[in-house]
Coordinates of N, CA and C in Angstrom, one line a residue:
M548 N 111.1 80.6 93.8 CA 110.5 80.8 95.0 C 110.9 79.6 95.8
N549 N 111.4 79.5 96.9 CA 111.6 78.5 97.8 C 110.6 78.4 98.8
I550 N 109.9 77.1 99.1 CA 108.9 76.7 100.0 C 109.5 75.8 100.8
L551 N 109.6 76.4 102.1 CA 110.1 75.1 103.2 C 109.1 74.7 104.1
Y552 N 109.1 73.3 104.3 CA 108.2 72.8 105.2 C 108.9 72.0 106.1
K553 N 108.2 71.9 107.5 CA 108.8 71.0 108.6 C 107.9 69.6 108.6
I554 N 108.4 68.6 109.0 CA 107.7 67.4 109.0 C 107.3 67.1 110.4
L555 N 106.2 66.5 110.6 CA 105.3 66.8 111.8 C 105.2 65.2 112.2
L556 N 106.1 64.4 112.0 CA 105.9 62.9 112.4 C 106.0 62.8 113.4
R557 N 107.3 63.3 114.6 CA 107.1 63.2 115.7 C 106.0 63.5 116.6
E558 N 105.5 64.6 116.2 CA 104.4 65.5 116.9 C 103.2 64.4 116.8
I559 N 103.0 64.0 115.4 CA 101.7 63.1 115.3 C 101.7 61.9 115.8
R560 N 102.9 61.4 115.8 CA 103.3 60.0 116.2 C 102.9 59.7 118.0
E561 N 103.8 61.0 118.6 CA 103.4 61.0 120.0 C 102.0 61.4 120.5
S562 N 100.9 62.2 119.7 CA 99.9 62.7 120.0 C 99.3 61.2 119.9
R563 N 99.4 60.4 119.2 CA 98.7 59.1 119.1 C 99.5 57.8 120.0
N564 N 100.5 58.2 121.0 CA 100.7 57.5 121.7 C 101.7 56.0 121.2
I565 N 102.2 56.2 119.8 CA 102.7 55.2 119.3 C 104.4 55.7 119.5
S566 N 105.2 54.5 119.6 CA 106.4 54.6 119.6 C 107.0 54.5 118.3
Q567 N 108.5 54.9 118.6 CA 109.1 54.7 117.1 C 109.0 53.2 116.7
S568 N 109.2 52.3 117.8 CA 109.5 50.8 117.4 C 108.0 50.1 116.9
K569 N 107.1 50.7 117.7 CA 105.6 50.2 117.0 C 105.2 51.0 115.6
L570 N 105.8 52.1 115.3 CA 105.8 52.6 113.9 C 106.2 52.0 113.1
S571 N 107.5 51.2 113.3 CA 108.5 50.5 112.7 C 107.9 49.2 112.0
R572 N 107.3 48.7 112.9 CA 106.6 47.8 113.0 C 105.2 47.3 112.0
L573 N 104.5 48.5 112.4 CA 103.4 49.0 111.6 C 103.5 49.3 109.7
T574 N 104.9 49.9 109.8 CA 105.1 50.2 108.4 C 106.3 49.6 107.8
D575 N 106.9 48.5 108.4 CA 107.9 47.9 107.9 C 108.9 48.7 107.5
I576 N 109.4 49.8 108.3 CA 110.6 50.9 108.1 C 111.1 50.8 109.5
P577 N 112.6 50.5 109.2 CA 113.5 50.5 110.2 C 113.2 51.6 111.2
Q578 N 113.5 51.3 112.6 CA 113.2 52.4 113.7 C 114.2 53.4 113.4
P579 N 115.6 53.1 113.0 CA 116.6 54.1 113.0 C 116.2 55.1 112.0
T580 N 115.5 54.6 110.7 CA 115.2 55.2 109.7 C 114.0 56.4 110.0
I581 N 113.3 55.8 110.8 CA 112.0 56.8 111.2 C 112.6 57.8 112.2
S582 N 113.5 57.4 112.9 CA 114.4 58.4 113.8 C 115.1 59.7 113.1
C583 N 115.7 59.1 112.1 CA 116.4 59.9 111.0 C 115.4 61.1 110.5
M584 N 114.1 60.6 110.1 CA 113.1 61.4 109.3 C 112.8 62.2 110.4
E585 N 112.5 61.9 111.5 CA 112.1 62.8 112.7 C 112.8 64.2 113.1
N586 N 114.4 63.6 112.8 CA 115.3 64.4 112.9 C 115.9 65.1 112.1
R587 N 115.1 64.9 110.7 CA 115.3 65.8 109.7 C 116.5 65.4 109.2
T588 N 117.4 64.5 109.2 CA 118.6 64.0 108.8 C 118.5 63.2 107.7
L589 N 117.3 62.9 107.2 CA 117.1 62.0 106.0 C 115.9 62.5 105.2
V590 N 116.2 62.5 103.9 CA 115.0 63.0 103.0 C 114.1 61.7 102.8
C591 N 112.8 62.0 102.8 CA 111.6 61.0 102.9 C 111.4 60.7 101.5
D592 N 111.0 59.4 101.1 CA 110.6 59.4 99.7 C 109.1 59.0 99.9
L593 N 108.5 59.1 98.9 CA 106.9 59.2 99.0 C 106.4 57.8 99.6
D594 N 106.8 56.7 99.0 CA 106.7 55.3 99.6 C 106.7 55.2 101.1
R595 N 107.5 55.6 101.7 CA 107.6 55.8 103.1 C 106.5 56.8 103.7
L596 N 106.5 57.9 103.0 CA 105.6 58.7 103.6 C 104.2 58.3 103.6
D597 N 103.8 57.5 102.6 CA 102.3 56.9 102.3 C 102.5 55.6 103.4
R598 N 103.4 54.9 103.6 CA 103.3 53.9 104.9 C 102.8 54.6 106.4
I599 N 103.6 55.4 106.4 CA 103.7 56.5 107.6 C 102.2 57.1 107.9
A600 N 101.8 57.6 107.1 CA 100.7 58.3 106.9 C 99.5 57.4 107.3
K601 N 99.3 56.5 106.5 CA 98.4 55.4 106.7 C 98.6 54.8 107.9
A602 N 99.7 54.5 108.6 CA 99.7 53.9 109.9 C 99.2 54.7 111.1
L603 N 99.4 56.4 110.9 CA 99.0 57.2 111.8 C 97.8 57.5 111.5
G604 N 96.7 57.2 110.6 CA 95.5 57.6 110.2 C 95.4 58.9 109.7
V605 N 96.5 59.6 109.0 CA 96.6 60.9 108.4 C 96.7 61.0 106.7
S606 N 96.7 61.9 106.2 CA 97.3 62.0 105.0 C 98.7 62.4 104.9
I607 N 99.3 62.5 103.9 CA 100.7 62.9 103.6 C 100.9 64.5 103.9
K608 N 99.9 65.1 103.2 CA 99.9 66.5 103.7 C 99.7 66.7 104.9
D609 N 99.0 66.0 105.7 CA 98.8 66.4 107.3 C 100.2 66.0 108.0
L610 N 101.3 65.3 107.2 CA 102.7 65.0 108.1 C 103.6 66.5 108.1
F611 N 103.1 67.4 107.0 CA 104.1 69.0 107.0 C 103.3 70.1 107.3
V612 N 103.9 70.9 107.6 CA 103.3 72.1 107.9 C 104.6 73.3 107.2
E613 N 104.1 74.3 106.5 CA 104.7 75.1 105.9 C 105.2 76.3 106.7
L614 N 106.8 76.2 106.5 CA 107.5 77.4 107.5 C 107.3 78.8 106.9

């Protein structure tokens, strides 16, 4: 059985009025990488997800919704 998830990175980031550039500075993840993650053109590793979740004040689980 396949379970598909959508990453909510853009939605959460924008709801907190944080730009990609600011998130990049907070997480030490390059802004183009964050853009690719938001556009689902890059597979996210746990280290990056953990840094992003902490910067946004959410859990890694909160970054995803099941489709």
